[in-house]
Amino acid sequence: MIGLPSLGARRDAACAIGIELVNVALGVLAPVLLKLAVDALTDETAPFGLVVLFVSGFVIAWTGANATAALKHTFTIRIIDKLARRFTLDAALAQLPALARKRGGDSARLQGVWDRLPFSLQIVIDGLLWRAAPLVAQTLISLAIVAALVPPRYVLIMAVILGASLVATRHGAARFQDAARCANEAAAAQAQTLGDILRNARRVVFNGNLVAELDTIGEALAERRSANERVSRLIAATATLQSTVLAAGISVLLCLATTDIVARRLTVGDFVLLQAYAFRLALPLGGFGYVIRQAGVAIANIGEALGLGEDVRAEPQRLSPAPTGPAE
């Protein structure tokens, strides 16, 4: 049997997971440090060194998340490259003998699967796994901290805000995917129309069909422009809906917090804590619905690539050298 190289991605995966855990910890810790810094500033008896410590810790935690995300991306790309290499080699080992035995084998399909594989892996690993699980963990920990530091009703309000934002995002993402598919079809139709006309330029010109074919090109361009405009309108409408939901929910949250500050049931630091968590958790949900929609297609593409290599894993004996002796 032809040997396949080992994947060798365990170390990269462990590093990426460790970095993501640090990133989640920094994201959860930053609003708490900001609250402590604000409360210390409003307390005239707080030591100046303690204020500096809280402020410095907040700045480090807030900015450190960007650095850890960039470092994690390096390991993620390495994992994606290694997975794509393994899946491609598996599929090549399984399919090349079949293509060699069949005249006119479907090599274009294989090429399409392999071309889509790296992007599909990036959607699932970088877009879904590295965003879904950390965001859920960060949300649950953050809500637990809010419940421990401020009255429980604020947890309920924040949960409603996050849920409404996610619903709005998913609704917009579903419509966006349909519109994007139509835009892709319109672009493909325009390219096919233009290609057909260019390939038959001599017949078009000498048969006097130039004006008619130009009208056909214009119609294809208009359809593509209309499809692209629909995509743009849906993006704008979804962004507006998300902003409206967040603006309404966070306004209610902060107005209630302001009332409790006046009644001395909350501190200014508590107000800052709620504001920081609300924005830090709600804003990533803006693109999360789109990632979920894309992940469905990406998983299907990965499954198709894995299916191409099933013969290698299920029947390795088929790849053994041919036995010696008379041919059939």
CSV table of C-alpha atoms in Angstrom, one decimal:
chain,number,residue,atom,x,y,z
A,1,MET,CA,0.0,0.0,0.0
A,2,ILE,CA,1.2,3.5,-0.8
A,3,GLY,CA,2.0,5.3,2.5
A,4,LEU,CA,0.3,8.5,3.5
A,5,PRO,CA,2.1,11.1,5.7
A,6,SER,CA,0.9,11.5,9.2
A,7,LEU,CA,-1.4,14.5,9.8
A,8,GLY,CA,0.8,16.0,12.6
A,9,ALA,CA,-1.9,18.5,13.6
A,10,ARG,CA,-2.2,17.6,17.3
A,11,ARG,CA,0.3,20.1,18.5
A,12,ASP,CA,-1.1,22.9,16.4
A,13,ALA,CA,-4.6,22.1,17.7
A,14,ALA,CA,-3.5,22.1,21.3
A,15,CYS,CA,-1.8,25.4,20.8
A,16,ALA,CA,-4.8,26.9,19.2
A,17,ILE,CA,-7.1,25.7,21.9
A,18,GLY,CA,-4.8,27.0,24.6
A,19,ILE,CA,-4.6,30.4,23.0
A,20,GLU,CA,-8.4,30.5,22.6
A,21,LEU,CA,-8.8,29.7,26.3
A,22,VAL,CA,-6.6,32.6,27.1
A,23,ASN,CA,-8.6,34.8,24.7
A,24,VAL,CA,-11.9,33.9,26.4
A,25,ALA,CA,-10.3,34.6,29.9
A,26,LEU,CA,-9.1,38.0,28.7
A,27,GLY,CA,-12.5,38.8,27.2
A,28,VAL,CA,-14.3,37.9,30.4
A,29,LEU,CA,-11.8,39.6,32.7
A,30,ALA,CA,-11.5,43.0,30.9
A,31,PRO,CA,-15.0,44.4,31.9
A,32,VAL,CA,-14.5,43.3,35.5
A,33,LEU,CA,-11.1,45.1,35.7
A,34,LEU,CA,-12.8,48.2,34.1
A,35,LYS,CA,-15.5,48.1,36.8
A,36,LEU,CA,-12.9,47.8,39.5
A,37,ALA,CA,-11.0,50.7,38.0
A,38,VAL,CA,-14.0,53.0,37.9
A,39,ASP,CA,-15.2,52.1,41.4
A,40,ALA,CA,-11.6,52.8,42.7
A,41,LEU,CA,-11.6,56.2,40.9
A,42,THR,CA,-14.9,57.1,42.5
A,43,ASP,CA,-13.6,56.1,45.9
A,44,GLU,CA,-11.5,58.8,47.4
A,45,THR,CA,-9.9,56.4,49.8
A,46,ALA,CA,-8.6,54.0,47.1
A,47,PRO,CA,-4.8,53.9,46.8
A,48,PHE,CA,-3.4,55.4,43.6
A,49,GLY,CA,-1.4,52.2,43.0
A,50,LEU,CA,-4.5,50.1,43.1
A,51,VAL,CA,-6.2,52.3,40.5
A,52,VAL,CA,-3.1,52.1,38.2
A,53,LEU,CA,-3.1,48.3,38.6
A,54,PHE,CA,-6.8,48.0,37.6
A,55,VAL,CA,-6.5,50.4,34.7
A,56,SER,CA,-3.3,48.7,33.4
A,57,GLY,CA,-4.9,45.2,33.8
A,58,PHE,CA,-8.0,46.4,31.8
A,59,VAL,CA,-5.8,47.8,29.0
A,60,ILE,CA,-3.7,44.6,28.8
A,61,ALA,CA,-6.8,42.3,28.8
A,62,TRP,CA,-8.7,44.4,26.3
A,63,THR,CA,-5.8,44.7,23.8
A,64,GLY,CA,-4.4,41.3,24.5
A,65,ALA,CA,-7.4,39.6,22.9
A,66,ASN,CA,-6.4,41.0,19.5
A,67,ALA,CA,-2.8,39.7,19.8
A,68,THR,CA,-4.0,36.2,20.9
A,69,ALA,CA,-6.5,36.1,18.0
A,70,ALA,CA,-3.7,36.8,15.5
A,71,LEU,CA,-1.5,34.2,17.0
A,72,LYS,CA,-4.2,31.6,17.0
A,73,HIS,CA,-4.9,32.3,13.3
A,74,THR,CA,-1.3,31.1,12.5
A,75,PHE,CA,-2.0,27.7,14.0
A,76,THR,CA,-5.4,27.6,12.4
A,77,ILE,CA,-4.0,28.0,9.0
A,78,ARG,CA,-1.5,25.3,9.6
A,79,ILE,CA,-4.3,22.9,10.7
A,80,ILE,CA,-6.4,23.8,7.6
A,81,ASP,CA,-3.4,23.2,5.3
A,82,LYS,CA,-2.6,19.8,6.9
A,83,LEU,CA,-6.2,18.7,6.7
A,84,ALA,CA,-6.6,19.8,3.1
A,85,ARG,CA,-3.4,18.0,2.2
A,86,ARG,CA,-4.6,14.7,3.8
A,87,PHE,CA,-8.0,14.8,2.3
A,88,THR,CA,-6.6,15.6,-1.1
A,89,LEU,CA,-4.1,12.8,-1.0
A,90,ASP,CA,-6.7,10.3,0.2
A,91,ALA,CA,-9.0,11.4,-2.7
A,92,ALA,CA,-6.2,11.2,-5.2
A,93,LEU,CA,-5.2,7.7,-4.2
A,94,ALA,CA,-8.8,6.5,-4.5
A,95,GLN,CA,-9.8,8.3,-7.6
A,96,LEU,CA,-6.8,8.4,-9.9
A,97,PRO,CA,-6.9,4.6,-10.6
A,98,ALA,CA,-10.6,4.9,-11.4
A,99,LEU,CA,-10.0,7.8,-13.7
A,100,ALA,CA,-7.2,5.9,-15.5
A,101,ARG,CA,-9.5,2.9,-16.1
A,102,LYS,CA,-12.4,5.0,-17.4
A,103,ARG,CA,-12.3,7.0,-20.6
A,104,GLY,CA,-13.7,10.5,-20.0
A,105,GLY,CA,-13.7,10.3,-16.2
A,106,ASP,CA,-15.2,13.1,-14.3
A,107,SER,CA,-12.0,14.9,-13.4
A,108,ALA,CA,-13.6,18.3,-13.4
A,109,ARG,CA,-15.8,17.3,-10.4
A,110,LEU,CA,-12.7,16.2,-8.5
A,111,GLN,CA,-11.0,19.5,-9.3
A,112,GLY,CA,-14.0,21.5,-8.1
A,113,VAL,CA,-14.1,19.6,-4.8
A,114,TRP,CA,-10.4,20.1,-4.2
A,115,ASP,CA,-10.6,23.8,-5.0
A,116,ARG,CA,-13.4,24.3,-2.5
A,117,LEU,CA,-11.9,22.2,0.2
A,118,PRO,CA,-9.5,24.8,1.9
A,119,PHE,CA,-12.2,27.5,2.1
A,120,SER,CA,-14.7,25.0,3.4
A,121,LEU,CA,-12.3,23.9,6.1
A,122,GLN,CA,-11.6,27.5,7.1
A,123,ILE,CA,-15.3,28.2,7.4
A,124,VAL,CA,-15.8,25.2,9.7
A,125,ILE,CA,-12.7,25.5,11.8
A,126,ASP,CA,-11.9,29.2,11.9
A,127,GLY,CA,-15.5,30.5,11.4
A,128,LEU,CA,-17.6,28.0,13.3
A,129,LEU,CA,-15.5,26.1,15.9
A,130,TRP,CA,-13.3,29.0,16.9
A,131,ARG,CA,-16.2,31.4,17.1
A,132,ALA,CA,-19.2,29.3,18.3
A,133,ALA,CA,-17.7,27.4,21.2
A,134,PRO,CA,-15.7,30.4,22.6
A,135,LEU,CA,-18.6,32.8,22.2
A,136,VAL,CA,-20.9,30.4,24.0
A,137,ALA,CA,-18.4,29.9,26.8
A,138,GLN,CA,-17.7,33.6,27.1
A,139,THR,CA,-21.4,34.4,27.1
A,140,LEU,CA,-22.2,31.9,29.9
A,141,ILE,CA,-19.2,33.0,32.1
A,142,SER,CA,-20.1,36.7,31.5
A,143,LEU,CA,-23.7,36.2,32.5
A,144,ALA,CA,-22.6,34.3,35.6
A,145,ILE,CA,-20.3,37.2,36.6
A,146,VAL,CA,-23.1,39.7,36.0
A,147,ALA,CA,-25.5,37.7,38.1
A,148,ALA,CA,-22.9,37.6,40.9
A,149,LEU,CA,-22.2,41.4,40.8
A,150,VAL,CA,-25.5,43.0,40.0
A,151,PRO,CA,-29.2,42.2,40.5
A,152,PRO,CA,-30.3,39.1,38.5
A,153,ARG,CA,-32.8,41.0,36.3
A,154,TYR,CA,-29.9,42.4,34.3
A,155,VAL,CA,-28.9,38.9,33.4
A,156,LEU,CA,-32.4,38.3,32.0
A,157,ILE,CA,-32.3,41.6,30.0
A,158,MET,CA,-28.9,40.8,28.6
A,159,ALA,CA,-30.0,37.3,27.6
A,160,VAL,CA,-33.0,38.7,25.8
A,161,ILE,CA,-30.8,41.2,24.0
A,162,LEU,CA,-28.4,38.6,22.8
A,163,GLY,CA,-31.1,36.2,21.8
A,164,ALA,CA,-33.0,38.8,19.8
A,165,SER,CA,-29.8,39.9,18.1
A,166,LEU,CA,-29.0,36.3,17.1
A,167,VAL,CA,-32.5,35.7,15.7
A,168,ALA,CA,-32.2,38.9,13.6
A,169,THR,CA,-28.8,37.8,12.4
A,170,ARG,CA,-29.9,34.3,11.4
A,171,HIS,CA,-33.1,35.7,9.6
A,172,GLY,CA,-31.0,38.1,7.6
A,173,ALA,CA,-28.4,35.4,6.9
A,174,ALA,CA,-31.0,33.1,5.4
A,175,ARG,CA,-32.3,35.7,3.1
A,176,PHE,CA,-28.7,36.8,2.2
A,177,GLN,CA,-27.7,33.3,1.2
A,178,ASP,CA,-30.6,33.0,-1.2
A,179,ALA,CA,-29.8,36.3,-2.7
A,180,ALA,CA,-26.1,35.5,-3.0
A,181,ARG,CA,-26.9,32.3,-4.8
A,182,CYS,CA,-29.1,34.2,-7.3
A,183,ALA,CA,-26.2,36.7,-7.7
A,184,ASN,CA,-23.8,33.9,-8.4
A,185,GLU,CA,-26.1,32.3,-10.9
A,186,ALA,CA,-26.6,35.7,-12.6
A,187,ALA,CA,-22.8,36.2,-12.8
A,188,ALA,CA,-22.4,32.7,-14.3
A,189,ALA,CA,-25.1,33.3,-16.8
A,190,GLN,CA,-23.5,36.5,-17.9
A,191,ALA,CA,-20.1,34.9,-18.3
A,192,GLN,CA,-21.6,32.0,-20.3
A,193,THR,CA,-23.6,34.4,-22.5
A,194,LEU,CA,-20.5,36.6,-23.2
A,195,GLY,CA,-18.3,33.5,-23.8
A,196,ASP,CA,-20.8,32.1,-26.3
A,197,ILE,CA,-21.0,35.3,-28.2
A,198,LEU,CA,-17.2,35.8,-28.3
A,199,ARG,CA,-16.6,32.2,-29.5
A,200,ASN,CA,-19.1,32.8,-32.3
A,201,ALA,CA,-18.0,36.4,-33.2
A,202,ARG,CA,-17.6,35.7,-36.9
A,203,ARG,CA,-21.1,34.3,-37.2
A,204,VAL,CA,-22.6,37.1,-35.1
A,205,VAL,CA,-21.1,39.8,-37.2
A,206,PHE,CA,-21.5,38.4,-40.7
A,207,ASN,CA,-25.1,37.2,-40.1
A,208,GLY,CA,-26.1,40.7,-39.0
A,209,ASN,CA,-26.9,39.7,-35.4
A,210,LEU,CA,-24.5,42.1,-33.7
A,211,VAL,CA,-27.2,44.5,-32.4
A,212,ALA,CA,-29.4,41.6,-31.1
A,213,GLU,CA,-26.4,40.0,-29.3
A,214,LEU,CA,-25.5,43.3,-27.7
A,215,ASP,CA,-29.0,43.5,-26.4
A,216,THR,CA,-28.6,40.0,-25.0
A,217,ILE,CA,-25.3,41.0,-23.3
A,218,GLY,CA,-27.0,44.1,-21.9
A,219,GLU,CA,-29.9,42.0,-20.5
A,220,ALA,CA,-27.4,39.7,-18.8
A,221,LEU,CA,-25.6,42.6,-17.3
A,222,ALA,CA,-28.8,44.1,-16.0
A,223,GLU,CA,-29.8,40.9,-14.4
A,224,ARG,CA,-26.5,40.6,-12.7
A,225,ARG,CA,-26.7,44.2,-11.5
A,226,SER,CA,-30.2,43.7,-10.2
A,227,ALA,CA,-29.1,40.5,-8.3
A,228,ASN,CA,-26.1,42.4,-6.8
A,229,GLU,CA,-28.3,45.3,-5.7
A,230,ARG,CA,-30.6,42.9,-4.0
A,231,VAL,CA,-27.7,41.5,-2.0
A,232,SER,CA,-26.6,45.0,-1.0
A,233,ARG,CA,-30.1,45.9,0.1
A,234,LEU,CA,-30.4,42.7,2.2
A,235,ILE,CA,-27.0,43.5,3.8
A,236,ALA,CA,-28.2,47.0,4.7
A,237,ALA,CA,-31.5,45.8,5.9
A,238,THR,CA,-30.0,43.1,8.2
A,239,ALA,CA,-27.5,45.6,9.6
A,240,THR,CA,-30.3,48.1,10.3
A,241,LEU,CA,-32.4,45.4,12.0
A,242,GLN,CA,-29.4,44.3,14.1
A,243,SER,CA,-28.6,47.9,15.1
A,244,THR,CA,-32.2,48.6,16.0
A,245,VAL,CA,-32.4,45.5,18.2
A,246,LEU,CA,-29.2,46.2,19.9
A,247,ALA,CA,-29.9,49.9,20.3
A,248,ALA,CA,-33.4,49.2,21.9
A,249,GLY,CA,-32.1,46.5,24.2
A,250,ILE,CA,-29.0,48.2,25.4
A,251,SER,CA,-30.9,51.5,25.9
A,252,VAL,CA,-33.4,49.7,28.2
A,253,LEU,CA,-30.5,48.0,30.0
A,254,LEU,CA,-28.5,51.2,30.6
A,255,CYS,CA,-31.5,53.3,31.4
A,256,LEU,CA,-32.5,50.8,34.1
A,257,ALA,CA,-29.0,50.8,35.4
A,258,THR,CA,-29.0,54.6,35.5
A,259,THR,CA,-32.1,54.5,37.6
A,260,ASP,CA,-30.5,52.0,40.0
A,261,ILE,CA,-27.4,54.2,40.2
A,262,VAL,CA,-29.5,57.2,41.3
A,263,ALA,CA,-31.2,55.0,43.8
A,264,ARG,CA,-27.7,53.8,45.0
A,265,ARG,CA,-28.5,50.2,44.1
A,266,LEU,CA,-25.6,50.1,41.6
A,267,THR,CA,-22.3,51.8,41.3
A,268,VAL,CA,-20.9,53.6,38.3
A,269,GLY,CA,-18.5,50.7,37.9
A,270,ASP,CA,-21.5,48.3,37.7
A,271,PHE,CA,-22.9,50.5,34.9
A,272,VAL,CA,-19.6,50.3,33.0
A,273,LEU,CA,-19.5,46.5,33.5
A,274,LEU,CA,-23.0,46.1,32.0
A,275,GLN,CA,-22.2,48.3,29.1
A,276,ALA,CA,-18.9,46.6,28.4
A,277,TYR,CA,-20.4,43.1,28.5
A,278,ALA,CA,-23.4,44.1,26.4
A,279,PHE,CA,-21.3,45.4,23.6
A,280,ARG,CA,-18.6,42.8,23.8
A,281,LEU,CA,-21.1,39.9,23.6
A,282,ALA,CA,-23.6,41.4,21.2
A,283,LEU,CA,-21.3,42.7,18.5
A,284,PRO,CA,-19.7,39.3,17.5
A,285,LEU,CA,-23.2,38.0,16.9
A,286,GLY,CA,-23.5,40.3,14.0
A,287,GLY,CA,-21.6,38.0,11.7
A,288,PHE,CA,-22.3,34.8,13.5
A,289,GLY,CA,-25.5,34.0,11.6
A,290,TYR,CA,-23.7,34.3,8.3
A,291,VAL,CA,-21.1,31.9,9.5
A,292,ILE,CA,-23.7,29.4,10.5
A,293,ARG,CA,-25.4,29.5,7.1
A,294,GLN,CA,-22.0,29.1,5.3
A,295,ALA,CA,-21.0,26.3,7.6
A,296,GLY,CA,-23.8,24.1,6.2
A,297,VAL,CA,-22.5,24.3,2.7
A,298,ALA,CA,-18.9,24.0,3.9
A,299,ILE,CA,-19.7,20.8,5.8
A,300,ALA,CA,-21.3,19.3,2.7
A,301,ASN,CA,-18.2,20.1,0.7
A,302,ILE,CA,-15.9,18.5,3.3
A,303,GLY,CA,-18.2,15.5,3.4
A,304,GLU,CA,-17.9,15.2,-0.4
A,305,ALA,CA,-14.1,15.4,-0.2
A,306,LEU,CA,-14.0,12.7,2.5
A,307,GLY,CA,-16.3,10.5,0.4
A,308,LEU,CA,-13.8,10.6,-2.5
A,309,GLY,CA,-11.2,9.1,-0.2
A,310,GLU,CA,-13.4,6.4,1.4
A,311,ASP,CA,-12.0,3.7,-0.9
A,312,VAL,CA,-8.5,4.2,0.5
A,313,ARG,CA,-9.6,3.8,4.1
A,314,ALA,CA,-12.2,1.0,3.5
A,315,GLU,CA,-10.4,-1.1,0.9
A,316,PRO,CA,-6.6,-0.5,1.2
A,317,GLN,CA,-5.9,-3.8,-0.6
A,318,ARG,CA,-7.1,-2.2,-3.9
A,319,LEU,CA,-4.0,0.0,-3.8
A,320,SER,CA,-1.6,-3.0,-3.5
A,321,PRO,CA,0.7,-3.8,-6.4
A,322,ALA,CA,-0.9,-6.0,-9.1
A,323,PRO,CA,-0.2,-9.7,-8.6
A,324,THR,CA,2.3,-11.3,-10.9
A,325,GLY,CA,1.1,-13.9,-13.4
A,326,PRO,CA,-0.9,-14.0,-16.6
A,327,ALA,CA,-3.2,-11.1,-17.4
A,328,GLU,CA,-6.9,-11.7,-18.0
